[in-house]
PDB file of C-alpha atoms in Angstrom:
ATOM      1  CA  MET A   1      27.723 -40.416  36.988  1.00 69.00           C
ATOM      2  CA  GLN A   2      25.352 -43.270  36.258  1.00 83.00           C
ATOM      3  CA  TRP A   3      22.833 -42.627  33.530  1.00 88.00           C
ATOM      4  CA  THR A   4      19.180 -43.670  33.756  1.00 88.00           C
ATOM      5  CA  ARG A   5      17.393 -43.903  30.461  1.00 90.00           C
ATOM      6  CA  PRO A   6      14.215 -41.732  30.296  1.00 92.00           C
ATOM      7  CA  LYS A   7      10.957 -43.678  30.382  1.00 91.00           C
ATOM      8  CA  SER A   8       9.154 -41.875  27.573  1.00 93.00           C
ATOM      9  CA  VAL A   9      11.391 -41.673  24.497  1.00 94.00           C
ATOM     10  CA  ARG A  10      10.833 -41.246  20.776  1.00 94.00           C
ATOM     11  CA  GLN A  11      13.528 -42.115  18.289  1.00 93.00           C
ATOM     12  CA  ILE A  12      14.082 -39.850  15.241  1.00 92.00           C
ATOM     13  CA  GLY A  13      16.118 -41.344  12.373  1.00 90.00           C
ATOM     14  CA  GLY A  14      18.864 -43.940  12.607  1.00 87.00           C
ATOM     15  CA  ILE A  15      21.217 -44.141  15.571  1.00 81.00           C
ATOM     16  CA  PRO A  16      24.912 -44.896  15.041  1.00 72.00           C
ATOM     17  CA  GLY A  17      27.047 -46.521  17.713  1.00 67.00           C
ATOM     18  CA  ARG A  18      29.484 -43.661  18.438  1.00 76.00           C
ATOM     19  CA  GLY A  19      27.189 -41.473  20.492  1.00 86.00           C
ATOM     20  CA  ARG A  20      23.571 -40.789  21.287  1.00 93.00           C
ATOM     21  CA  ILE A  21      21.761 -37.490  21.709  1.00 95.00           C
ATOM     22  CA  TYR A  22      18.731 -37.260  23.994  1.00 96.00           C
ATOM     23  CA  ILE A  23      16.956 -33.899  23.972  1.00 96.00           C
ATOM     24  CA  GLU A  24      14.003 -32.927  26.168  1.00 96.00           C
ATOM     25  CA  ASP A  25      10.743 -31.920  24.460  1.00 94.00           C
ATOM     26  CA  TYR A  26      10.619 -28.462  26.108  1.00 94.00           C
ATOM     27  CA  VAL A  27      14.066 -27.676  24.700  1.00 96.00           C
ATOM     28  CA  ILE A  28      12.853 -28.504  21.197  1.00 94.00           C
ATOM     29  CA  ARG A  29       9.799 -26.291  21.699  1.00 93.00           C
ATOM     30  CA  PHE A  30      11.821 -23.336  22.939  1.00 95.00           C
ATOM     31  CA  ALA A  31      14.316 -23.630  20.074  1.00 94.00           C
ATOM     32  CA  ARG A  32      11.486 -23.529  17.542  1.00 91.00           C
ATOM     33  CA  GLN A  33       9.963 -20.533  19.295  1.00 91.00           C
ATOM     34  CA  LEU A  34      13.263 -18.714  18.849  1.00 91.00           C
ATOM     35  CA  ALA A  35      13.152 -19.603  15.157  1.00 88.00           C
ATOM     36  CA  GLU A  36       9.618 -18.194  14.881  1.00 87.00           C
ATOM     37  CA  GLN A  37      10.684 -14.989  16.666  1.00 84.00           C
ATOM     38  CA  SER A  38      13.799 -14.492  14.580  1.00 77.00           C
ATOM     39  CA  ARG A  39      12.282 -11.756  12.348  1.00 75.00           C
ATOM     40  CA  LYS A  40      14.956 -12.584   9.744  1.00 78.00           C
ATOM     41  CA  GLU A  41      17.742 -12.264  12.345  1.00 84.00           C
ATOM     42  CA  GLU A  42      20.168 -14.876  13.525  1.00 89.00           C
ATOM     43  CA  LYS A  43      19.161 -16.604  16.737  1.00 92.00           C
ATOM     44  CA  ALA A  44      21.399 -18.700  18.977  1.00 94.00           C
ATOM     45  CA  ALA A  45      21.237 -20.367  22.367  1.00 96.00           C
ATOM     46  CA  VAL A  46      23.407 -22.570  24.550  1.00 97.00           C
ATOM     47  CA  LEU A  47      22.311 -26.158  25.166  1.00 97.00           C
ATOM     48  CA  LEU A  48      22.481 -27.316  28.797  1.00 97.00           C
ATOM     49  CA  GLY A  49      22.662 -30.837  30.116  1.00 95.00           C
ATOM     50  CA  ASN A  50      25.054 -33.590  31.121  1.00 95.00           C
ATOM     51  CA  TYR A  51      27.410 -36.187  29.610  1.00 93.00           C
ATOM     52  CA  TYR A  52      27.097 -39.868  30.448  1.00 93.00           C
ATOM     53  CA  MET A  53      28.766 -43.098  29.438  1.00 91.00           C
ATOM     54  CA  TYR A  54      26.459 -46.016  28.868  1.00 88.00           C
ATOM     55  CA  ASN A  55      27.551 -49.404  27.534  1.00 86.00           C
ATOM     56  CA  GLY A  56      30.643 -47.838  26.023  1.00 85.00           C
ATOM     57  CA  GLU A  57      28.677 -45.062  24.299  1.00 88.00           C
ATOM     58  CA  LYS A  58      28.733 -41.387  25.088  1.00 91.00           C
ATOM     59  CA  ILE A  59      25.327 -40.000  25.964  1.00 94.00           C
ATOM     60  CA  TYR A  60      24.464 -36.325  25.428  1.00 95.00           C
ATOM     61  CA  GLN A  61      21.356 -35.569  27.482  1.00 96.00           C
ATOM     62  CA  ILE A  62      20.063 -32.035  26.849  1.00 96.00           C
ATOM     63  CA  SER A  63      17.484 -30.738  29.337  1.00 95.00           C
ATOM     64  CA  GLY A  64      17.887 -26.939  29.193  1.00 96.00           C
ATOM     65  CA  ILE A  65      18.473 -24.045  26.825  1.00 96.00           C
ATOM     66  CA  VAL A  66      19.315 -20.344  27.293  1.00 96.00           C
ATOM     67  CA  GLU A  67      19.175 -17.746  24.544  1.00 95.00           C
ATOM     68  CA  ILE A  68      22.365 -15.888  23.651  1.00 95.00           C
ATOM     69  CA  ASP A  69      21.277 -12.258  23.655  1.00 92.00           C
ATOM     70  CA  GLY A  70      23.031 -10.035  21.149  1.00 88.00           C
ATOM     71  CA  PHE A  71      24.270 -12.922  19.027  1.00 92.00           C
ATOM     72  CA  ALA A  72      23.119 -11.264  15.768  1.00 89.00           C
ATOM     73  CA  ASN A  73      25.078  -8.085  16.647  1.00 88.00           C
ATOM     74  CA  ARG A  74      28.442  -9.771  17.071  1.00 89.00           C
ATOM     75  CA  SER A  75      31.372  -8.320  15.133  1.00 88.00           C
ATOM     76  CA  THR A  76      33.634 -11.397  15.320  1.00 90.00           C
ATOM     77  CA  PRO A  77      33.034 -15.154  15.460  1.00 91.00           C
ATOM     78  CA  GLU A  78      34.066 -15.179  19.114  1.00 93.00           C
ATOM     79  CA  LEU A  79      31.403 -13.994  21.558  1.00 94.00           C
ATOM     80  CA  THR A  80      32.351 -11.136  23.866  1.00 94.00           C
ATOM     81  CA  SER A  81      32.845 -11.506  27.615  1.00 94.00           C
ATOM     82  CA  SER A  82      29.748  -9.424  28.315  1.00 94.00           C
ATOM     83  CA  VAL A  83      27.647 -11.838  26.230  1.00 95.00           C
ATOM     84  CA  TRP A  84      29.062 -14.799  28.159  1.00 95.00           C
ATOM     85  CA  ASP A  85      28.467 -13.052  31.489  1.00 95.00           C
ATOM     86  CA  ASN A  86      24.811 -12.656  30.632  1.00 95.00           C
ATOM     87  CA  VAL A  87      24.560 -16.322  29.547  1.00 96.00           C
ATOM     88  CA  TYR A  88      26.109 -17.606  32.775  1.00 96.00           C
ATOM     89  CA  SER A  89      23.887 -15.312  34.816  1.00 95.00           C
ATOM     90  CA  GLU A  90      20.771 -16.792  33.154  1.00 95.00           C
ATOM     91  CA  ILE A  91      22.024 -20.326  33.689  1.00 95.00           C
ATOM     92  CA  LYS A  92      22.691 -19.709  37.367  1.00 94.00           C
ATOM     93  CA  GLU A  93      19.325 -18.047  37.887  1.00 93.00           C
ATOM     94  CA  ASN A  94      17.180 -20.679  36.141  1.00 94.00           C
ATOM     95  CA  PHE A  95      19.010 -24.043  36.189  1.00 95.00           C
ATOM     96  CA  THR A  96      20.983 -26.206  38.590  1.00 90.00           C
ATOM     97  CA  ASP A  97      23.584 -28.907  38.025  1.00 91.00           C
ATOM     98  CA  LEU A  98      23.656 -28.368  34.240  1.00 94.00           C
ATOM     99  CA  GLU A  99      26.608 -27.517  32.037  1.00 95.00           C
ATOM    100  CA  ILE A 100      26.980 -26.239  28.489  1.00 96.00           C
ATOM    101  CA  ILE A 101      27.166 -29.209  26.124  1.00 96.00           C
ATOM    102  CA  GLY A 102      26.459 -27.432  22.840  1.00 96.00           C
ATOM    103  CA  TRP A 103      24.531 -24.679  21.126  1.00 97.00           C
ATOM    104  CA  PHE A 104      21.525 -23.999  18.892  1.00 96.00           C
ATOM    105  CA  TYR A 105      21.536 -21.868  15.734  1.00 94.00           C
ATOM    106  CA  PHE A 106      18.832 -20.583  13.399  1.00 91.00           C
ATOM    107  CA  GLU A 107      18.725 -18.112  10.525  1.00 85.00           C
ATOM    108  CA  ASP A 108      15.804 -17.465   8.217  1.00 80.00           C
ATOM    109  CA  GLY A 109      16.461 -19.289   4.951  1.00 76.00           C
ATOM    110  CA  PHE A 110      19.445 -21.154   6.385  1.00 72.00           C
ATOM    111  CA  SER A 111      19.841 -24.747   5.193  1.00 68.00           C
ATOM    112  CA  VAL A 112      21.756 -27.636   6.685  1.00 65.00           C
ATOM    113  CA  ASN A 113      23.815 -27.637   3.519  1.00 66.00           C
ATOM    114  CA  HIS A 114      25.414 -24.413   4.798  1.00 70.00           C
ATOM    115  CA  ALA A 115      26.274 -25.759   8.235  1.00 71.00           C
ATOM    116  CA  SER A 116      29.997 -25.595   7.421  1.00 74.00           C
ATOM    117  CA  ARG A 117      29.753 -21.804   7.719  1.00 80.00           C
ATOM    118  CA  LEU A 118      29.196 -22.260  11.465  1.00 90.00           C
ATOM    119  CA  LEU A 119      32.375 -24.250  11.992  1.00 92.00           C
ATOM    120  CA  GLU A 120      34.401 -21.105  12.657  1.00 91.00           C
ATOM    121  CA  ILE A 121      31.951 -19.922  15.329  1.00 93.00           C
ATOM    122  CA  HIS A 122      31.917 -23.368  16.913  1.00 95.00           C
ATOM    123  CA  ARG A 123      35.710 -23.534  17.038  1.00 93.00           C
ATOM    124  CA  ALA A 124      35.905 -20.063  18.564  1.00 93.00           C
ATOM    125  CA  ASN A 125      33.373 -20.723  21.351  1.00 94.00           C
ATOM    126  CA  PHE A 126      32.622 -24.450  21.803  1.00 94.00           C
ATOM    127  CA  ARG A 127      35.709 -26.380  20.770  1.00 84.00           C
ATOM    128  CA  LYS A 128      36.448 -27.840  24.238  1.00 85.00           C
ATOM    129  CA  GLY A 129      34.940 -31.302  24.415  1.00 83.00           C
ATOM    130  CA  ASP A 130      32.627 -32.943  21.942  1.00 88.00           C
ATOM    131  CA  LYS A 131      30.059 -30.210  21.872  1.00 94.00           C
ATOM    132  CA  VAL A 132      26.755 -30.546  20.009  1.00 95.00           C
ATOM    133  CA  LEU A 133      25.410 -28.190  17.326  1.00 95.00           C
ATOM    134  CA  PHE A 134      21.633 -28.194  16.928  1.00 94.00           C
ATOM    135  CA  ILE A 135      20.165 -26.618  13.764  1.00 92.00           C
ATOM    136  CA  PHE A 136      16.513 -26.269  12.832  1.00 86.00           C
ATOM    137  CA  ASP A 137      16.317 -26.744   9.063  1.00 79.00           C
ATOM    138  CA  GLU A 138      13.415 -24.483   8.093  1.00 76.00           C
ATOM    139  CA  ARG A 139      13.217 -25.725   4.511  1.00 77.00           C
ATOM    140  CA  GLU A 140      12.925 -29.361   5.511  1.00 75.00           C
ATOM    141  CA  LYS A 141      11.159 -28.589   8.809  1.00 80.00           C
ATOM    142  CA  GLU A 142      13.553 -30.975  10.543  1.00 85.00           C
ATOM    143  CA  ASP A 143      15.961 -30.876  13.458  1.00 89.00           C
ATOM    144  CA  ARG A 144      19.602 -31.557  12.582  1.00 90.00           C
ATOM    145  CA  PHE A 145      22.367 -32.443  15.042  1.00 93.00           C
ATOM    146  CA  PHE A 146      26.133 -32.318  14.651  1.00 92.00           C
ATOM    147  CA  ILE A 147      28.898 -33.441  17.010  1.00 92.00           C
ATOM    148  CA  TYR A 148      32.298 -31.768  16.942  1.00 91.00           C
ATOM    149  CA  ARG A 149      34.960 -34.425  16.525  1.00 88.00           C
ATOM    150  CA  ASN A 150      38.543 -34.156  15.316  1.00 87.00           C
ATOM    151  CA  GLY A 151      38.115 -30.496  14.383  1.00 88.00           C
ATOM    152  CA  GLN A 152      35.005 -31.117  12.252  1.00 90.00           C
ATOM    153  CA  LEU A 153      31.225 -31.099  12.667  1.00 90.00           C
ATOM    154  CA  GLU A 154      29.849 -34.576  11.983  1.00 90.00           C
ATOM    155  CA  GLN A 155      26.156 -34.747  11.182  1.00 89.00           C
ATOM    156  CA  GLN A 156      24.249 -37.377  13.151  1.00 91.00           C
ATOM    157  CA  LYS A 157      21.813 -39.724  11.456  1.00 90.00           C
ATOM    158  CA  GLY A 158      19.296 -39.576  14.267  1.00 92.00           C
ATOM    159  CA  HIS A 159      18.491 -38.543  17.835  1.00 94.00           C
ATOM    160  CA  PHE A 160      16.023 -39.187  20.669  1.00 95.00           C
ATOM    161  CA  ILE A 161      13.324 -36.899  22.065  1.00 96.00           C
ATOM    162  CA  TYR A 162      12.321 -37.684  25.644  1.00 95.00           C
ATOM    163  CA  TYR A 163       9.398 -36.447  27.756  1.00 95.00           C
ATOM    164  CA  GLU A 164       9.721 -35.804  31.487  1.00 90.00           C
ATOM    165  CA  LYS A 165       8.614 -33.283  34.044  1.00 88.00           C
ATOM    166  CA  ASN A 166      11.025 -30.403  33.742  1.00 90.00           C
ATOM    167  CA  PRO A 167       9.898 -27.582  36.080  1.00 92.00           C
ATOM    168  CA  GLU A 168      13.075 -25.519  35.610  1.00 92.00           C
ATOM    169  CA  MET A 169      12.751 -25.469  31.836  1.00 94.00           C
ATOM    170  CA  LEU A 170       9.036 -24.779  32.099  1.00 92.00           C
ATOM    171  CA  ARG A 171       9.588 -21.749  34.376  1.00 93.00           C
ATOM    172  CA  TYR A 172      12.296 -20.402  32.069  1.00 93.00           C
ATOM    173  CA  MET A 173      10.017 -20.783  29.042  1.00 92.00           C
ATOM    174  CA  GLU A 174       7.186 -18.929  30.813  1.00 91.00           C
ATOM    175  CA  LYS A 175       9.538 -16.116  31.835  1.00 89.00           C
ATOM    176  CA  GLU A 176      10.945 -15.783  28.344  1.00 87.00           C
ATOM    177  CA  ASN A 177       7.479 -15.918  26.800  1.00 83.00           C
ATOM    178  CA  ASN A 178       6.326 -13.084  29.074  1.00 83.00           C
ATOM    179  CA  ARG A 179       9.430 -11.105  28.143  1.00 75.00           C
ATOM    180  CA  HIS A 180       8.793 -11.760  24.498  1.00 59.00           C
ATOM    181  CA  VAL A 181       5.144 -10.730  24.866  1.00 59.00           C
ATOM    182  CA  HIS A 182       6.307  -7.477  26.457  1.00 42.00           C
ATOM    183  CA  ILE A 183       8.755  -6.924  23.590  1.00 41.00           C
ATOM    184  CA  VAL A 184       6.019  -7.705  21.087  1.00 43.00           C
ATOM    185  CA  GLU A 185       3.655  -5.292  22.845  1.00 44.00           C
ATOM    186  CA  GLN A 186       6.308  -2.577  22.665  1.00 43.00           C
ATOM    187  CA  GLU A 187       6.846  -3.418  18.997  1.00 44.00           C
ATOM    188  CA  ASP A 188       3.092  -3.330  18.419  1.00 44.00           C
ATOM    189  CA  ASP A 189       2.902   0.059  20.163  1.00 47.00           C
ATOM    190  CA  ARG A 190       5.648   1.317  17.890  1.00 47.00           C
ATOM    191  CA  VAL A 191       3.808  -0.053  14.860  1.00 45.00           C
ATOM    192  CA  VAL A 192       0.554   1.544  16.053  1.00 46.00           C
ATOM    193  CA  ARG A 193       2.345   4.867  16.533  1.00 51.00           C
ATOM    194  CA  ASN A 194       3.790   4.590  13.047  1.00 51.00           C
ATOM    195  CA  ILE A 195       0.359   3.774  11.634  1.00 53.00           C
ATOM    196  CA  ARG A 196      -1.171   6.715  13.478  1.00 55.00           C
ATOM    197  CA  GLY A 197       1.590   8.953  12.179  1.00 57.00           C
ATOM    198  CA  ILE A 198       0.927   7.768   8.639  1.00 55.00           C
ATOM    199  CA  MET A 199      -2.811   8.297   9.071  1.00 60.00           C
ATOM    200  CA  ARG A 200      -2.207  11.773  10.519  1.00 66.00           C
ATOM    201  CA  GLU A 201       0.070  12.640   7.605  1.00 65.00           C
ATOM    202  CA  LYS A 202      -2.533  11.391   5.141  1.00 64.00           C
ATOM    203  CA  GLU A 203      -5.202  13.455   6.920  1.00 66.00           C
ATOM    204  CA  GLN A 204      -3.007  16.558   6.680  1.00 69.00           C
ATOM    205  CA  ASN A 205      -2.362  15.890   3.002  1.00 69.00           C
ATOM    206  CA  ARG A 206      -6.081  15.350   2.445  1.00 67.00           C
ATOM    207  CA  THR A 207      -6.868  18.656   4.221  1.00 66.00           C
ATOM    208  CA  LYS A 208      -4.304  20.471   2.062  1.00 65.00           C
ATOM    209  CA  PHE A 209      -5.764  18.823  -1.011  1.00 61.00           C
ATOM    210  CA  GLU A 210      -9.285  19.861  -0.027  1.00 65.00           C
ATOM    211  CA  ARG A 211      -8.142  23.425   0.645  1.00 67.00           C
ATOM    212  CA  ARG A 212      -6.405  23.559  -2.704  1.00 66.00           C
ATOM    213  CA  ASN A 213      -9.481  22.142  -4.402  1.00 60.00           C
ATOM    214  CA  SER A 214     -11.601  24.665  -2.502  1.00 63.00           C
ATOM    215  CA  HIS A 215      -9.465  27.515  -3.820  1.00 61.00           C
ATOM    216  CA  ILE A 216      -9.678  26.044  -7.284  1.00 64.00           C
ATOM    217  CA  GLY A 217     -13.439  25.660  -6.889  1.00 61.00           C
ATOM    218  CA  HIS A 218     -13.797  29.275  -5.787  1.00 64.00           C
ATOM    219  CA  GLY A 219     -11.709  30.343  -8.745  1.00 66.00           C
ATOM    220  CA  ILE A 220     -13.861  28.314 -11.110  1.00 69.00           C
ATOM    221  CA  ILE A 221     -17.027  29.771  -9.564  1.00 71.00           C
ATOM    222  CA  GLY A 222     -15.631  33.279  -9.948  1.00 69.00           C
ATOM    223  CA  MET A 223     -14.668  32.549 -13.530  1.00 71.00           C
ATOM    224  CA  VAL A 224     -18.137  31.189 -14.267  1.00 64.00           C
ATOM    225  CA  ALA A 225     -19.711  34.276 -12.675  1.00 69.00           C
ATOM    226  CA  LEU A 226     -17.460  36.529 -14.777  1.00 69.00           C
ATOM    227  CA  ILE A 227     -18.360  34.611 -17.932  1.00 73.00           C
ATOM    228  CA  ALA A 228     -22.060  34.887 -17.024  1.00 69.00           C
ATOM    229  CA  LEU A 229     -21.645  38.622 -16.483  1.00 69.00           C
ATOM    230  CA  LEU A 230     -19.900  39.042 -19.813  1.00 67.00           C
ATOM    231  CA  VAL A 231     -22.581  37.000 -21.527  1.00 62.00           C
ATOM    232  CA  GLY A 232     -25.209  39.168 -19.867  1.00 67.00           C
ATOM    233  CA  VAL A 233     -23.477  42.342 -20.974  1.00 60.00           C
ATOM    234  CA  VAL A 234     -23.165  41.015 -24.502  1.00 59.00           C
ATOM    235  CA  ALA A 235     -26.815  39.982 -24.430  1.00 61.00           C
ATOM    236  CA  ILE A 236     -27.859  43.430 -23.204  1.00 64.00           C
ATOM    237  CA  ARG A 237     -25.764  45.035 -25.880  1.00 64.00           C
ATOM    238  CA  ASN A 238     -27.219  42.722 -28.482  1.00 62.00           C
ATOM    239  CA  GLN A 239     -30.729  43.488 -27.222  1.00 65.00           C
ATOM    240  CA  THR A 240     -29.992  47.205 -27.337  1.00 66.00           C
ATOM    241  CA  THR A 241     -28.634  46.840 -30.846  1.00 64.00           C
ATOM    242  CA  LEU A 242     -31.679  44.789 -31.809  1.00 62.00           C
ATOM    243  CA  ASN A 243     -34.001  47.409 -30.380  1.00 70.00           C
ATOM    244  CA  GLN A 244     -32.132  50.130 -32.248  1.00 67.00           C
ATOM    245  CA  MET A 245     -32.462  48.122 -35.454  1.00 65.00           C
ATOM    246  CA  LYS A 246     -36.180  47.668 -34.798  1.00 67.00           C
ATOM    247  CA  ASP A 247     -36.554  51.422 -34.216  1.00 69.00           C
ATOM    248  CA  GLN A 248     -34.719  52.160 -37.462  1.00 64.00           C
ATOM    249  CA  LEU A 249     -36.935  49.715 -39.332  1.00 65.00           C
ATOM    250  CA  ARG A 250     -40.026  51.343 -37.873  1.00 71.00           C
ATOM    251  CA  ALA A 251     -38.707  54.765 -38.934  1.00 66.00           C
ATOM    252  CA  LEU A 252     -38.095  53.529 -42.458  1.00 60.00           C
ATOM    253  CA  GLN A 253     -41.573  52.026 -42.570  1.00 63.00           C
ATOM    254  CA  THR A 254     -43.031  55.327 -41.374  1.00 66.00           C
ATOM    255  CA  LEU A 255     -41.172  57.231 -44.068  1.00 60.00           C
ATOM    256  CA  ALA A 256     -42.243  54.795 -46.710  1.00 55.00           C
ATOM    257  CA  GLN A 257     -45.957  54.872 -45.719  1.00 59.00           C
ATOM    258  CA  PRO A 258     -46.847  58.357 -47.219  1.00 54.00           C
ATOM    259  CA  GLN A 259     -45.189  57.392 -50.477  1.00 50.00           C
ATOM    260  CA  ARG A 260     -47.351  54.262 -50.723  1.00 49.00           C
ATOM    261  CA  MET A 261     -50.446  56.278 -49.788  1.00 51.00           C
ATOM    262  CA  SER A 262     -49.762  58.932 -52.497  1.00 48.00           C
ATOM    263  CA  GLU A 263     -49.272  56.217 -55.051  1.00 49.00           C
ATOM    264  CA  GLY A 264     -52.542  54.576 -54.036  1.00 49.00           C
ATOM    265  CA  SER A 265     -54.532  57.875 -54.211  1.00 48.00           C
ATOM    266  CA  ARG A 266     -53.710  58.586 -57.860  1.00 48.00           C
ATOM    267  CA  THR A 267     -56.824  58.580 -60.165  1.00 43.00           C
ATOM    268  CA  SER A 268     -57.088  57.510 -63.756  1.00 44.00           C
ATOM    269  CA  VAL A 269     -58.196  59.811 -66.584  1.00 44.00           C
ATOM    270  CA  GLU A 270     -60.178  58.343 -69.382  1.00 44.00           C
ATOM    271  CA  THR A 271     -59.506  59.987 -72.662  1.00 45.00           C
ATOM    272  CA  GLN A 272     -61.951  60.430 -75.437  1.00 44.00           C
ATOM    273  CA  SER A 273     -60.373  57.593 -77.205  1.00 46.00           C
ATOM    274  CA  GLY A 274     -61.296  55.317 -74.424  1.00 48.00           C
ATOM    275  CA  GLY A 275     -57.773  55.051 -72.988  1.00 48.00           C
ATOM    276  CA  LEU A 276     -56.714  55.749 -69.466  1.00 45.00           C
ATOM    277  CA  GLN A 277     -54.203  58.344 -68.467  1.00 48.00           C
ATOM    278  CA  LYS A 278     -52.501  58.374 -65.144  1.00 47.00           C
ATOM    279  CA  GLU A 279     -52.784  61.306 -62.844  1.00 48.00           C
ATOM    280  CA  GLY A 280     -50.335  64.014 -63.514  1.00 49.00           C
ATOM    281  CA  THR A 281     -49.948  63.064 -67.160  1.00 49.00           C
ATOM    282  CA  PRO A 282     -51.019  65.858 -69.604  1.00 52.00           C
ATOM    283  CA  VAL A 283     -54.126  65.078 -71.568  1.00 46.00           C
ATOM    284  CA  PRO A 284     -53.637  65.712 -75.265  1.00 51.00           C
ATOM    285  CA  SER A 285     -55.866  68.179 -77.104  1.00 49.00           C
ATOM    286  CA  VAL A 286     -58.924  66.750 -78.775  1.00 47.00           C
ATOM    287  CA  THR A 287     -59.206  67.512 -82.477  1.00 47.00           C
ATOM    288  CA  PRO A 288     -62.258  67.245 -84.642  1.00 45.00           C
ATOM    289  CA  ALA A 289     -60.676  64.363 -86.425  1.00 45.00           C
ATOM    290  CA  ALA A 290     -60.591  62.463 -83.222  1.00 44.00           C
ATOM    291  CA  VAL A 291     -64.357  62.549 -82.893  1.00 38.00           C
ATOM    292  CA  SER A 292     -66.169  60.011 -84.872  1.00 45.00           C
ATOM    293  CA  GLY A 293     -69.206  61.277 -86.772  1.00 46.00           C
ATOM    294  CA  SER A 294     -68.983  64.876 -85.411  1.00 43.00           C
ATOM    295  CA  ALA A 295     -69.391  67.851 -87.747  1.00 41.00           C
ATOM    296  CA  ALA A 296     -68.986  70.546 -85.176  1.00 41.00           C
ATOM    297  CA  GLN A 297     -65.637  72.087 -84.614  1.00 46.00           C
ATOM    298  CA  VAL A 298     -64.524  72.361 -81.094  1.00 43.00           C
ATOM    299  CA  SER A 299     -61.732  74.505 -79.794  1.00 46.00           C
ATOM    300  CA  PRO A 300     -58.775  72.711 -78.345  1.00 49.00           C
ATOM    301  CA  THR A 301     -59.264  71.812 -74.747  1.00 46.00           C
ATOM    302  CA  PRO A 302     -56.629  73.075 -72.352  1.00 48.00           C
ATOM    303  CA  THR A 303     -54.428  70.658 -70.439  1.00 47.00           C
ATOM    304  CA  VAL A 304     -56.332  68.748 -67.798  1.00 44.00           C
ATOM    305  CA  THR A 305     -54.809  68.322 -64.324  1.00 46.00           C
ATOM    306  CA  ALA A 306     -55.427  65.529 -61.861  1.00 45.00           C
ATOM    307  CA  GLN A 307     -58.506  67.265 -60.477  1.00 48.00           C
ATOM    308  CA  ALA A 308     -60.274  67.595 -63.920  1.00 46.00           C
ATOM    309  CA  THR A 309     -63.284  65.457 -64.770  1.00 46.00           C
ATOM    310  CA  PRO A 310     -63.559  63.458 -67.942  1.00 49.00           C
ATOM    311  CA  VAL A 311     -64.377  65.631 -71.031  1.00 45.00           C
ATOM    312  CA  GLN A 312     -67.135  64.627 -73.445  1.00 51.00           C
ATOM    313  CA  THR A 313     -67.505  66.026 -76.929  1.00 43.00           C
ATOM    314  CA  THR A 314     -70.815  67.137 -78.392  1.00 42.00           C
ATOM    315  CA  GLN A 315     -72.029  65.159 -81.340  1.00 41.00           C
TER     316      GLN A 315
END
């Protein structure tokens, strides 16, 4: 088959003389979309196109790509027949006159320095012919291409990106994007349900917490009321005791009042000698010798009580 070089081409890196890789822009875009959708899972796809010979060089022209569903769930390096059946069904449904000329691989955090790990998978599934391995190096943000020759994967120094109308690839991309949007919507619904479940659980926990706090609050209120009641009882008792003490003091004051009055009502008795004698104290008898300048003799005066008046002697 004669090869016609694409009109709009961009060269990436250096190009050796043993083979040239031309890859369509839509294929690059779809491969990077798979990398973005990986969600830390391995992603793989088959590369579709045709082989050509031009001026003694082998041309690998890649114009289509189909995702390998279930690639991350494989148990062995070799893909199962059911996986291949699905791949061929997608190729037949979306592309015409294209064959598998290689594959694309991406894993989050994967570097081109680890490309040798993929050699076993390549040998198990793509060893017939000089198949191409396309890797998107996330760390370097670069596209890397390898060609399988002599049982090894040889990294290519450069490649070409070409731009043409590609209605088949465009339709496949739109279909896959819609499918991915549907998957994302389902995933978003699941996330929303999980969020709602978490919010509902938090609301239930908050309600339980409020109920528990309410019980605690009622208990505290009851305790405060009990303390207030006890304080009131103690206060009443203290008031009663205080009143009793006041009554006792008043009684003592009442008992002490007559005593003070009797002491205040005592009169003084002036004796002949000019001294004072308290009430209730016997007045001594007056003798003639006690009277100054008196010649008369007076009989002894009897004892004078509190009601007696002062006695005067006759000069």
